[in-house]
Coordinates of N, CA and C in Angstrom, one line a residue:
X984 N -116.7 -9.9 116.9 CA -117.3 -10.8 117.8 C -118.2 -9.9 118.7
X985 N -119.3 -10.6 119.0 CA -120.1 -9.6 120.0 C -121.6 -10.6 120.2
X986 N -122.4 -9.8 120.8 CA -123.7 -10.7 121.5 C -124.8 -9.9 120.7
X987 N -126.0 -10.2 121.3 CA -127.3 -10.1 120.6 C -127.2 -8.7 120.3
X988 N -126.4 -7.3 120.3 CA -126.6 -6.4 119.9 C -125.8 -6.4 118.6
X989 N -125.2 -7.2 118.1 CA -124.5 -7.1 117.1 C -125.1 -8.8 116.1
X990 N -125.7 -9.6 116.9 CA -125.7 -10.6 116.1 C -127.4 -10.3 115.9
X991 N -127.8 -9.2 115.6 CA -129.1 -8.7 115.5 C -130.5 -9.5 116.0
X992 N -130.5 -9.6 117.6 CA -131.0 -10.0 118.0 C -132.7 -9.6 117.6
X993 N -134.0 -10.4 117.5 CA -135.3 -10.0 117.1 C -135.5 -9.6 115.7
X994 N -134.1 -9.5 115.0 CA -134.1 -8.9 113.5 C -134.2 -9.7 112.2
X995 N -134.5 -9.2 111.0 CA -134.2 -10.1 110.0 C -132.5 -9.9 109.8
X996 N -132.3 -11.4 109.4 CA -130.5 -10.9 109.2 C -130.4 -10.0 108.4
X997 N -130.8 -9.6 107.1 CA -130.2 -8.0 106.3 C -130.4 -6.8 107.2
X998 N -131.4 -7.0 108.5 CA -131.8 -5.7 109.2 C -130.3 -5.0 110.5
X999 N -129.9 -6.0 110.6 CA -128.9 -5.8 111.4 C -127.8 -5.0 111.5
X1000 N -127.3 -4.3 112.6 CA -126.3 -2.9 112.3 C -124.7 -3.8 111.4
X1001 N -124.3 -4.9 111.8 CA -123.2 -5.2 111.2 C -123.5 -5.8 109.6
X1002 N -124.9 -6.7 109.4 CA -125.5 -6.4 107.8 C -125.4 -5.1 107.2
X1003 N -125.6 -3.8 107.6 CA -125.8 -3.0 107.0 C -124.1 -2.5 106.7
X1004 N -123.7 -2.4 107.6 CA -121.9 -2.5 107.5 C -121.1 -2.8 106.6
X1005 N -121.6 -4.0 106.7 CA -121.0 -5.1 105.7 C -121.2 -4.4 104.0
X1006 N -122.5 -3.9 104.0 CA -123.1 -3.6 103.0 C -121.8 -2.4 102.3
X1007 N -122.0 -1.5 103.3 CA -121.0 0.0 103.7 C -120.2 -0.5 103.5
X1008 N -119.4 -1.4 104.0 CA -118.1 -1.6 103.8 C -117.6 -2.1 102.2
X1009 N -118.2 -3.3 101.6 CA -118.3 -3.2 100.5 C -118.3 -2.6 99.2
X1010 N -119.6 -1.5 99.6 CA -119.1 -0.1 99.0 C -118.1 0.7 99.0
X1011 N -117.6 0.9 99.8 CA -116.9 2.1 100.3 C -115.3 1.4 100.3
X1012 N -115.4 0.0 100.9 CA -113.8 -0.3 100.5 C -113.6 -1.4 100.3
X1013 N -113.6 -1.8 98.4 CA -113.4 -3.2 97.8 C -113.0 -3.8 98.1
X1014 N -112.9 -5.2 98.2 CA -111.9 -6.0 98.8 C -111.7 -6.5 100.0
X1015 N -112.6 -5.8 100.7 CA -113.0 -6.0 102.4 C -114.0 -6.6 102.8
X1016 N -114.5 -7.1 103.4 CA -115.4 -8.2 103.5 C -115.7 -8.0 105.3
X1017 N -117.0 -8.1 105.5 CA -117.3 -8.6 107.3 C -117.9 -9.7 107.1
X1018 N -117.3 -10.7 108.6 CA -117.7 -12.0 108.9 C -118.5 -11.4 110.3
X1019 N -119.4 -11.5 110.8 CA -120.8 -11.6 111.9 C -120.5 -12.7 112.8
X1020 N -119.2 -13.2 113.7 CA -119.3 -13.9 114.6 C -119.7 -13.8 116.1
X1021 N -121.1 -13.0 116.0 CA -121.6 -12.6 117.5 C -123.0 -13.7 117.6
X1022 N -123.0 -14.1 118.9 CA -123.8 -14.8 119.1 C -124.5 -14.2 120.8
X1023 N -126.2 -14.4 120.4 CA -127.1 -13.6 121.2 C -126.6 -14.9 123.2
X1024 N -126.7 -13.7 123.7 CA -126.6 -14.1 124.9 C -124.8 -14.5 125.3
X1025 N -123.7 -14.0 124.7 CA -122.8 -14.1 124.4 C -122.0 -13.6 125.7
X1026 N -121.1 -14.0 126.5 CA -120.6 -13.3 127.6 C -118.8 -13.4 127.1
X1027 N -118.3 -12.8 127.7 CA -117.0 -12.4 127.2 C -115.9 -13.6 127.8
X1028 N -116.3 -14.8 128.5 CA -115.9 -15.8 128.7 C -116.3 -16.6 127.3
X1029 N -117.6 -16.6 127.0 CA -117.9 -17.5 126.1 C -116.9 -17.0 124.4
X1030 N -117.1 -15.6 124.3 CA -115.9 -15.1 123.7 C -114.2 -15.6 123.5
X1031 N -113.9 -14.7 124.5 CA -112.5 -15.8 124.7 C -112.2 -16.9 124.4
X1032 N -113.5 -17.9 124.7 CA -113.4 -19.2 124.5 C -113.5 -19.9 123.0
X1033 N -113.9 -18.9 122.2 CA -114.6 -18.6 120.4 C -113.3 -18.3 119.5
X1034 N -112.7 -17.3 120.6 CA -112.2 -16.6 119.5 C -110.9 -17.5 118.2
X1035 N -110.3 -18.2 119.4 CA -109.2 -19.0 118.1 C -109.9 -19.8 117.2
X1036 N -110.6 -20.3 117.3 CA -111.3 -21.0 116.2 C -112.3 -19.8 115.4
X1037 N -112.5 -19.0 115.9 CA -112.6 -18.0 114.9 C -111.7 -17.1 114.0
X1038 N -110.8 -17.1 114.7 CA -109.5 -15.9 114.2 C -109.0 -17.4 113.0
X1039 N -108.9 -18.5 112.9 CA -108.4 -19.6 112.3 C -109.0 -19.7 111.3
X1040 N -110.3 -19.7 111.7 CA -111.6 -19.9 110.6 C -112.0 -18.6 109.4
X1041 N -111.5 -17.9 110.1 CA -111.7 -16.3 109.0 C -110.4 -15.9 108.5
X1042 N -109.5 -15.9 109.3 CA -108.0 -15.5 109.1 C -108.3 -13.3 108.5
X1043 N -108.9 -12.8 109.7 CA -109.5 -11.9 109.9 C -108.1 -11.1 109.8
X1044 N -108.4 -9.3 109.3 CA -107.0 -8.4 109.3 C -107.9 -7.3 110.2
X1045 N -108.9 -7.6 110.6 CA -109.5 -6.3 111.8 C -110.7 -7.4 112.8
X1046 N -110.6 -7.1 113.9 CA -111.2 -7.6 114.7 C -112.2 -6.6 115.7
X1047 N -113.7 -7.1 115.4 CA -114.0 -5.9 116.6 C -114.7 -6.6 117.4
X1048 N -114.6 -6.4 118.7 CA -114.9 -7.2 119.8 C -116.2 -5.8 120.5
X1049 N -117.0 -6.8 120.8 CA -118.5 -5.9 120.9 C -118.9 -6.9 122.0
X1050 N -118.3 -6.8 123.2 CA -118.3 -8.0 124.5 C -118.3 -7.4 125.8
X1051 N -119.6 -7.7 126.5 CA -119.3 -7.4 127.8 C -120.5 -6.9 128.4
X1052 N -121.5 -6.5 127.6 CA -123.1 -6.2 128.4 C -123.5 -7.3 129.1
X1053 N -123.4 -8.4 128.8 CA -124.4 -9.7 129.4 C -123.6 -10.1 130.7
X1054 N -122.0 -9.7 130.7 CA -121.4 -9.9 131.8 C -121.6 -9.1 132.7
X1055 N -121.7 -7.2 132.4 CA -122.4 -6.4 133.1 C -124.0 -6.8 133.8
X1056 N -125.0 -7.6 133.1 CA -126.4 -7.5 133.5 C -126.8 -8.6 134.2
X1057 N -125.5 -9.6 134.1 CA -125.2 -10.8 135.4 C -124.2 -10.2 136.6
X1058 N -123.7 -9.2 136.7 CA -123.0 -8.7 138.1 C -121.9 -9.5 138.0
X1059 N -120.8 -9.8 136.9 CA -119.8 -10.4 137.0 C -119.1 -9.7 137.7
X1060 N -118.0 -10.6 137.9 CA -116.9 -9.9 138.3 C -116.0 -8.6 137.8
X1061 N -115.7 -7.1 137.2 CA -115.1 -6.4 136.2 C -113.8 -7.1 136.2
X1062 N -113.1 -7.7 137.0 CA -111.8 -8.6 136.6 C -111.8 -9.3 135.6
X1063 N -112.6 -10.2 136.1 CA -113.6 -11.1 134.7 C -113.7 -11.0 133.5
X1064 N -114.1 -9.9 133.1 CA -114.7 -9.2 132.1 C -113.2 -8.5 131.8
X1065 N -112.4 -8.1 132.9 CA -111.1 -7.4 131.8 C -110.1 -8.4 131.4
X1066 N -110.3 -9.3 132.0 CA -109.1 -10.3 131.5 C -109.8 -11.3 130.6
X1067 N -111.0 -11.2 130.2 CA -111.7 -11.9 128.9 C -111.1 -11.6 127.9
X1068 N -111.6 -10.0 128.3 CA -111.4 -9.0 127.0 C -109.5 -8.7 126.8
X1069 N -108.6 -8.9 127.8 CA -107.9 -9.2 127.5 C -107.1 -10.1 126.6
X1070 N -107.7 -11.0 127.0 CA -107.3 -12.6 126.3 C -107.7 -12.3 125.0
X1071 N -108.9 -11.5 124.6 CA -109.5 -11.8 123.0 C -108.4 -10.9 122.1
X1072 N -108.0 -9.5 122.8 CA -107.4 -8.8 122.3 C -105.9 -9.6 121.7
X1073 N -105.6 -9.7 122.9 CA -104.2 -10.6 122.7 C -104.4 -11.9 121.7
X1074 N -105.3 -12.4 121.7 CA -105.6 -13.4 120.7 C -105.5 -12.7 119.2
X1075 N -106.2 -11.7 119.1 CA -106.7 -11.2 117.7 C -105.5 -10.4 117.5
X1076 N -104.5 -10.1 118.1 CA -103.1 -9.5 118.1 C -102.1 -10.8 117.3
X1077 N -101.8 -11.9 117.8 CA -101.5 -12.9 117.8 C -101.8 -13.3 116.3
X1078 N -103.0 -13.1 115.6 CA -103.3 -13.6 114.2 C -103.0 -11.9 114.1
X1079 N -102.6 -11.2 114.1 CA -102.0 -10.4 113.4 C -103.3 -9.4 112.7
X1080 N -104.5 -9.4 113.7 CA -105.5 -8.5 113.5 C -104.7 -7.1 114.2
X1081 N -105.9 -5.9 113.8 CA -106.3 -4.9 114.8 C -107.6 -5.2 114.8
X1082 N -107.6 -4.2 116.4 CA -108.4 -4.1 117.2 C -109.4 -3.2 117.6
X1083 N -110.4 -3.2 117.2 CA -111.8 -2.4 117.5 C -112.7 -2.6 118.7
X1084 N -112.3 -2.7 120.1 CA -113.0 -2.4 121.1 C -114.4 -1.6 121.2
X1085 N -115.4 -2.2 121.5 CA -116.7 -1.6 121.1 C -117.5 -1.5 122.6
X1086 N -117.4 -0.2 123.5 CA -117.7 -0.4 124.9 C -119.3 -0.4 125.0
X1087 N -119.4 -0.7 126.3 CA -120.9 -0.5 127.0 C -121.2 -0.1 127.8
X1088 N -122.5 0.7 128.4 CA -122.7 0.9 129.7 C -123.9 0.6 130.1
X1089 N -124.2 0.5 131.6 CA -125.1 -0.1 132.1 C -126.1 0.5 132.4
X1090 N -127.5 0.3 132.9 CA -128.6 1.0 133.7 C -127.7 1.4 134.7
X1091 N -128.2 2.1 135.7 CA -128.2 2.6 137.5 C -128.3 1.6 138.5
X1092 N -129.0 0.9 138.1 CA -129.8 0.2 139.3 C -128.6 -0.9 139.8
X1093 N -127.3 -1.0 139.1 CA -126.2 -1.7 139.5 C -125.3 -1.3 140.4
X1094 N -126.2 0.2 140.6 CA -125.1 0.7 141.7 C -123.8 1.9 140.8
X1095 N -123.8 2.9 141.5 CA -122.7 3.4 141.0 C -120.8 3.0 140.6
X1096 N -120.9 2.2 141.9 CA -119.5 1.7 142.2 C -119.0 0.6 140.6
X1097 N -120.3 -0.5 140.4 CA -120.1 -1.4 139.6 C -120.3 -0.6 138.1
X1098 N -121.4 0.5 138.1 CA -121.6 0.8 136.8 C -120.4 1.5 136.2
X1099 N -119.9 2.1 137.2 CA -118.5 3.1 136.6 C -117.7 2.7 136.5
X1100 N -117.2 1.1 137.5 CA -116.1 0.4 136.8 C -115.9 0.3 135.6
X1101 N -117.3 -0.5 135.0 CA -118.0 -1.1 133.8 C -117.7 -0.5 132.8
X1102 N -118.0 0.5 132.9 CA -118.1 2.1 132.1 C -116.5 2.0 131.8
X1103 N -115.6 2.4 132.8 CA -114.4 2.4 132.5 C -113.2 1.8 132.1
X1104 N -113.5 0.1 133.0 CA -112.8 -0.7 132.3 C -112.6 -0.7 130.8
X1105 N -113.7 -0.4 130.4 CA -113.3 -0.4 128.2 C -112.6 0.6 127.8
X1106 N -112.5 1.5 128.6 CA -111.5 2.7 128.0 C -110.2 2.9 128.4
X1107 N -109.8 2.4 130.1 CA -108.8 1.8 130.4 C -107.9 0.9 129.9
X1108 N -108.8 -0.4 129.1 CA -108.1 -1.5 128.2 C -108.0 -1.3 127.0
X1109 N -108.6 -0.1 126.3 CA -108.2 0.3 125.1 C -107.2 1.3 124.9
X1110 N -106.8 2.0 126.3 CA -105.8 3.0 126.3 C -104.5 2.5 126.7
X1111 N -104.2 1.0 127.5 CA -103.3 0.6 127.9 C -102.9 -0.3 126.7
X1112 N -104.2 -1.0 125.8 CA -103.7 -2.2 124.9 C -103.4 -1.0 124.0
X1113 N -103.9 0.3 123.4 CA -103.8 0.7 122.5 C -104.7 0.6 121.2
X1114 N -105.6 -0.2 121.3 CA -107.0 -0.4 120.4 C -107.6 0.7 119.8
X1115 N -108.3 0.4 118.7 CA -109.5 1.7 118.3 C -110.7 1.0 119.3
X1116 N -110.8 2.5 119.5 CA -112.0 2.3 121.0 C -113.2 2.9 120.2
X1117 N -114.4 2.5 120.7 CA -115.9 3.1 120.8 C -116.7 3.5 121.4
X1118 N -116.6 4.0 122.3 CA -116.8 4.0 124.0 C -118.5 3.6 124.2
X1119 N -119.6 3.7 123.5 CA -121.1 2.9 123.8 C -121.0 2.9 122.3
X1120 N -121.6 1.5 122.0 CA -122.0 1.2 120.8 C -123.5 2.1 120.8
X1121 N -124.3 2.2 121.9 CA -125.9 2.7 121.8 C -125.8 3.8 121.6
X1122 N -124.6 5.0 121.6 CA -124.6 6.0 122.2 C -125.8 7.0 121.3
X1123 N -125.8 6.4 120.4 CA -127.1 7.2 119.1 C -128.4 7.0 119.4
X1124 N -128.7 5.9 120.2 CA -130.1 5.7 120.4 C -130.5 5.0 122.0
X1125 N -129.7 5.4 122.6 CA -129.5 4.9 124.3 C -130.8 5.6 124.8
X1126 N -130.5 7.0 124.9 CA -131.9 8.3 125.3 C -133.3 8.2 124.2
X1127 N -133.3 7.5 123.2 CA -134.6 7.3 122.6 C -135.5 5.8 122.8
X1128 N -136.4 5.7 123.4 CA -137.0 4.6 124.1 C -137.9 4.1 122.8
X1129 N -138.2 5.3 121.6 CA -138.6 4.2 120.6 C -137.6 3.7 120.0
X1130 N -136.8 3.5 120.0 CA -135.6 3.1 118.9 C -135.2 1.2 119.6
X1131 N -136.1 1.2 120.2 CA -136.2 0.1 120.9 C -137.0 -1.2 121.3
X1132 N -136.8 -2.2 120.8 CA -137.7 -3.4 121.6 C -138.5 -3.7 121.8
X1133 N -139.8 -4.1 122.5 CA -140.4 -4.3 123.9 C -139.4 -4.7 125.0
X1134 N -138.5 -5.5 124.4 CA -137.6 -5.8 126.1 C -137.0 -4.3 126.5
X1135 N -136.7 -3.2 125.6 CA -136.9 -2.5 125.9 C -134.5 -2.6 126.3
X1136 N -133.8 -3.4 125.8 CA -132.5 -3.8 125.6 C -131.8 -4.0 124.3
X1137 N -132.5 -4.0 123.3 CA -132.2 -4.4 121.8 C -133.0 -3.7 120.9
X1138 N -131.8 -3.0 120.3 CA -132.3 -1.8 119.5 C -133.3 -2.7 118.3
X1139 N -134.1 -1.6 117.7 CA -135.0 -2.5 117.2 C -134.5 -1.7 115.0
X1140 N -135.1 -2.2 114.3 CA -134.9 -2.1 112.4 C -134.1 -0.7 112.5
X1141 N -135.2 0.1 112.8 CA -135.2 1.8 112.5 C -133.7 2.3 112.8
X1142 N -133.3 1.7 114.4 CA -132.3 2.2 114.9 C -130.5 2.0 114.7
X1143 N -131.0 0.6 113.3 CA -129.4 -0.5 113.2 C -129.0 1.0 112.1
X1144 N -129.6 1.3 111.2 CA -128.8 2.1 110.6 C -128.0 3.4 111.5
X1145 N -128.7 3.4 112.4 CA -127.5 4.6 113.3 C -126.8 4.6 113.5
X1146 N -126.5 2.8 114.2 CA -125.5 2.3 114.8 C -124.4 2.1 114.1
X1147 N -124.9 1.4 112.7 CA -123.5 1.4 111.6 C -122.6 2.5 111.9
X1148 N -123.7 3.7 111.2 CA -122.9 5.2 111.0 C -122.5 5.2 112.2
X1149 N -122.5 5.0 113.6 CA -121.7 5.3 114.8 C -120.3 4.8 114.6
X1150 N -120.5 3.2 114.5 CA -119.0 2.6 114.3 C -118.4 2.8 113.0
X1151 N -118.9 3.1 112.2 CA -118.1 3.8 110.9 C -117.1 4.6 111.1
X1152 N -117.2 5.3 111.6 CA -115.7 6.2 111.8 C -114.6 5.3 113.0
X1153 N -114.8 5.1 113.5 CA -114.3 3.9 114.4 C -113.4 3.1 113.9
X1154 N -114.3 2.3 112.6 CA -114.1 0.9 111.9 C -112.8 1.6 110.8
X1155 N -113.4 2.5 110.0 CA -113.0 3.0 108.5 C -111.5 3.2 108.5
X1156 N -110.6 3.9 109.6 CA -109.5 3.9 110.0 C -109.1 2.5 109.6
X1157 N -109.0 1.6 110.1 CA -108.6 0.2 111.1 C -108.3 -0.4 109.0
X1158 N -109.4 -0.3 108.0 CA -109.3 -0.8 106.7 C -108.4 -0.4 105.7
X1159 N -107.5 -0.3 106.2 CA -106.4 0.2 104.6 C -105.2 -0.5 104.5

């Protein structure tokens, strides 16, 4: 589950880092299958509120939750945002998934106090739930400004293949 960085926002759907995954994953381990339930502009309320009818509808054995930028770039609450992502975890626990935590971090301009909550809250709730953590999904192409957009927020074709290989080692555990 996740928002326009994962539901390949501006892209053709085969261009997308979790299309290409899917691809990877199929190769690499038969029998395994990805479902793409991220939708662009996606906040980790609207998540929470997805996830049972999603976890019902897939009857999913790995769950990766890729939630929480759009709630960072609206100044939510970080309570907010931990007890979303709480709820989804516990949800995807509940259908008897694991859990793939996929963090984010923000520009500066939010202030230090809020960005480093932000920042930490996902590594906090992956070390207290016990989740496979990812700490930035961007982290391959965050410092490269062509790997990007014009909005200049959403990685652009060139850069989805990175991203795969980022959460591949992440993900690949979680499949056996």
């Amino acid at each position: 589950m996740g928002d326009s960085l994962s539901a390949g926002y501006g892209l053709a759907a085969s261009e997308g880092w979790v299309s290409l995954l899917a691809t990877k994953v199929a190769q690499e381990k038969p029998g395994w299958g990805v479902v793409n339930a991220s939708v662009s502009g996606e906040t980790t309320a609207g998540g929470a509120a997805r996830i049972a009818g999603e976890l019902a509808r897939n009857k999913p054995d790995v769950v990766a939750i890729e939630l929480g930028a759009n709630d960072g770039l609206r100044g939510l609450p970080l309570e907010q945002t931990r007890a979303n992502l709480e709820a989804m975890i516990a949800a995807a626990r509940g259908a008897k998934a694991k859990v793939l935590l996929i963090g984010m971090r923000l520009p500066p301009n939010y202030g230090p106090d809020y960005t480093g909550g932000f920042e930490a809250l996902f590594a906090d709730l992956a070390k207290r739930e016990q989740v496979a953590f990812l700490p930035f999904l961007l982290e391959p192409v965050a410092a490269d400004d062509s790997a990007f957009q014009a909005d200049r927020l959403h990685p652009n074709a060139g850069a989805q293949p990175k991203l795969r290989d980022h959460v591949w080692p992440a993900l690949e555990p979680l499949l056996n």
